[in-house]
C-alpha positions as YAML, in Angstrom:
chain: A
units: angstrom
residues:
- id: 1
  name: MET
  ca: [39.00, 86.73, 27.35]
- id: 2
  name: THR
  ca: [35.52, 85.32, 27.52]
- id: 3
  name: ALA
  ca: [34.56, 82.79, 25.16]
- id: 4
  name: ALA
  ca: [31.17, 83.11, 23.40]
- id: 5
  name: ALA
  ca: [28.55, 80.74, 24.55]
- id: 6
  name: PRO
  ca: [27.84, 77.94, 22.03]
- id: 7
  name: ALA
  ca: [24.80, 78.53, 19.79]
- id: 8
  name: VAL
  ca: [21.83, 76.54, 20.87]
- id: 9
  name: PRO
  ca: [20.15, 75.01, 17.92]
- id: 10
  name: ARG
  ca: [16.63, 75.82, 17.08]
- id: 11
  name: SER
  ca: [14.19, 73.05, 17.48]
- id: 12
  name: ILE
  ca: [12.25, 71.84, 14.44]
- id: 13
  name: LEU
  ca: [8.61, 71.16, 15.17]
- id: 14
  name: SER
  ca: [6.94, 68.47, 13.05]
- id: 15
  name: ASP
  ca: [3.61, 68.56, 11.53]
- id: 16
  name: LYS
  ca: [2.67, 65.69, 13.75]
- id: 17
  name: PHE
  ca: [3.89, 67.42, 16.95]
- id: 18
  name: LEU
  ca: [1.82, 70.58, 16.01]
- id: 19
  name: ALA
  ca: [-1.28, 68.44, 15.49]
- id: 20
  name: GLU
  ca: [-0.88, 66.97, 18.87]
- id: 21
  name: LEU
  ca: [-0.53, 70.38, 20.33]
- id: 22
  name: ARG
  ca: [-3.52, 71.54, 18.63]
- id: 23
  name: ALA
  ca: [-5.45, 68.43, 20.00]
- id: 24
  name: ILE
  ca: [-4.48, 69.25, 23.38]
- id: 25
  name: VAL
  ca: [-5.41, 73.16, 23.29]
- id: 26
  name: GLY
  ca: [-7.56, 73.49, 20.37]
- id: 27
  name: ASP
  ca: [-7.02, 75.81, 17.29]
- id: 28
  name: ASP
  ca: [-7.56, 78.99, 19.30]
- id: 29
  name: GLY
  ca: [-5.03, 78.04, 21.93]
- id: 30
  name: LEU
  ca: [-2.01, 77.85, 19.64]
- id: 31
  name: LEU
  ca: [-0.21, 80.72, 17.77]
- id: 32
  name: SER
  ca: [2.54, 79.50, 15.19]
- id: 33
  name: ASP
  ca: [2.40, 82.64, 12.78]
- id: 34
  name: ARG
  ca: [5.88, 84.50, 12.77]
- id: 35
  name: ASP
  ca: [4.23, 87.75, 13.10]
- id: 36
  name: GLU
  ca: [2.04, 86.79, 16.14]
- id: 37
  name: LEU
  ca: [5.12, 85.17, 17.66]
- id: 38
  name: LEU
  ca: [7.14, 88.34, 17.84]
- id: 39
  name: VAL
  ca: [4.98, 89.57, 20.82]
- id: 40
  name: TYR
  ca: [6.27, 86.81, 22.77]
- id: 41
  name: GLU
  ca: [10.06, 87.46, 21.95]
- id: 42
  name: CYS
  ca: [10.79, 89.30, 25.24]
- id: 43
  name: ASP
  ca: [9.18, 90.01, 28.60]
- id: 44
  name: GLY
  ca: [9.47, 93.35, 30.48]
- id: 45
  name: PHE
  ca: [13.40, 93.01, 29.85]
- id: 46
  name: THR
  ca: [13.36, 94.14, 26.11]
- id: 47
  name: ILE
  ca: [17.17, 93.76, 25.72]
- id: 48
  name: ALA
  ca: [17.28, 89.91, 25.53]
- id: 49
  name: LYS
  ca: [14.95, 88.48, 22.56]
- id: 50
  name: ASN
  ca: [14.02, 85.10, 21.59]
- id: 51
  name: VAL
  ca: [11.32, 84.11, 19.51]
- id: 52
  name: PRO
  ca: [9.36, 80.59, 20.44]
- id: 53
  name: ASP
  ca: [8.55, 78.32, 17.62]
- id: 54
  name: VAL
  ca: [5.05, 78.16, 18.89]
- id: 55
  name: VAL
  ca: [2.80, 79.56, 21.98]
- id: 56
  name: VAL
  ca: [0.25, 77.50, 23.51]
- id: 57
  name: PHE
  ca: [-2.54, 78.92, 25.89]
- id: 58
  name: PRO
  ca: [-3.78, 76.09, 28.03]
- id: 59
  name: ALA
  ca: [-6.81, 76.75, 29.88]
- id: 60
  name: SER
  ca: [-6.62, 74.03, 32.62]
- id: 61
  name: THR
  ca: [-3.92, 72.31, 34.53]
- id: 62
  name: GLU
  ca: [-4.57, 69.04, 32.67]
- id: 63
  name: GLN
  ca: [-3.87, 70.89, 29.55]
- id: 64
  name: VAL
  ca: [-0.59, 72.19, 30.88]
- id: 65
  name: ALA
  ca: [0.38, 68.63, 31.98]
- id: 66
  name: ALA
  ca: [-0.31, 67.20, 28.59]
- id: 67
  name: VAL
  ca: [1.68, 69.77, 26.66]
- id: 68
  name: VAL
  ca: [4.61, 69.23, 29.18]
- id: 69
  name: LYS
  ca: [4.39, 65.39, 28.60]
- id: 70
  name: LEU
  ca: [4.21, 65.83, 24.91]
- id: 71
  name: CYS
  ca: [7.15, 68.26, 24.68]
- id: 72
  name: ASN
  ca: [9.24, 65.62, 26.86]
- id: 73
  name: ARG
  ca: [8.22, 62.83, 24.71]
- id: 74
  name: HIS
  ca: [9.41, 64.61, 21.61]
- id: 75
  name: GLN
  ca: [12.50, 66.30, 23.34]
- id: 76
  name: VAL
  ca: [11.07, 69.77, 22.62]
- id: 77
  name: PRO
  ca: [12.30, 72.56, 24.98]
- id: 78
  name: PHE
  ca: [9.43, 74.51, 26.68]
- id: 79
  name: VAL
  ca: [9.18, 77.46, 28.88]
- id: 80
  name: PRO
  ca: [6.22, 78.66, 30.89]
- id: 81
  name: ARG
  ca: [5.16, 82.55, 30.85]
- id: 82
  name: GLY
  ca: [2.72, 84.23, 33.05]
- id: 83
  name: ALA
  ca: [2.00, 88.05, 32.28]
- id: 84
  name: GLY
  ca: [5.52, 88.60, 30.69]
- id: 85
  name: THR
  ca: [6.16, 91.38, 32.99]
- id: 86
  name: SER
  ca: [9.36, 90.06, 34.33]
- id: 87
  name: LEU
  ca: [12.53, 92.10, 34.10]
- id: 88
  name: ALA
  ca: [14.93, 89.15, 33.95]
- id: 89
  name: GLY
  ca: [14.09, 87.50, 30.90]
- id: 90
  name: GLY
  ca: [13.21, 84.20, 32.48]
- id: 91
  name: CYS
  ca: [10.37, 83.47, 30.21]
- id: 92
  name: LEU
  ca: [12.22, 83.73, 27.23]
- id: 93
  name: PRO
  ca: [12.75, 80.38, 24.90]
- id: 94
  name: VAL
  ca: [16.33, 79.10, 24.46]
- id: 95
  name: GLY
  ca: [16.38, 77.46, 20.87]
- id: 96
  name: GLY
  ca: [12.97, 77.96, 20.03]
- id: 97
  name: GLY
  ca: [10.45, 75.29, 21.40]
- id: 98
  name: VAL
  ca: [7.26, 75.81, 23.10]
- id: 99
  name: MET
  ca: [6.12, 78.72, 25.15]
- id: 100
  name: ILE
  ca: [3.27, 77.99, 27.46]
- id: 101
  name: ALA
  ca: [1.28, 80.98, 28.10]
- id: 102
  name: LEU
  ca: [-0.49, 80.81, 31.28]
- id: 103
  name: THR
  ca: [-3.00, 83.71, 30.85]
- id: 104
  name: ARG
  ca: [-6.13, 81.83, 30.01]
- id: 105
  name: MET
  ca: [-5.59, 79.72, 33.42]
- id: 106
  name: LYS
  ca: [-8.26, 80.47, 36.23]
...
């Protein structure tokens, strides 16, 4: 018999954390509305689905580094996402957290 994997607790993002994210990527660089987040619940592998708590769209490597440092400081999980075309589910968040969408990068 196979034991079920333990549930991963969802992260709880504080208002302070979200404000710090907005300060890094700007208001137009952050999604937190549940309906908008559903677009990011899967990649090309549509069987596995996990909704992130927030998606950020950094425009520079400096912004990516600042977001990663902020997540680390607050112990918030994060996952990078490119175009979302993978068929492996590798860009899916585990337990919520921050998805770093790299589509604005030049």
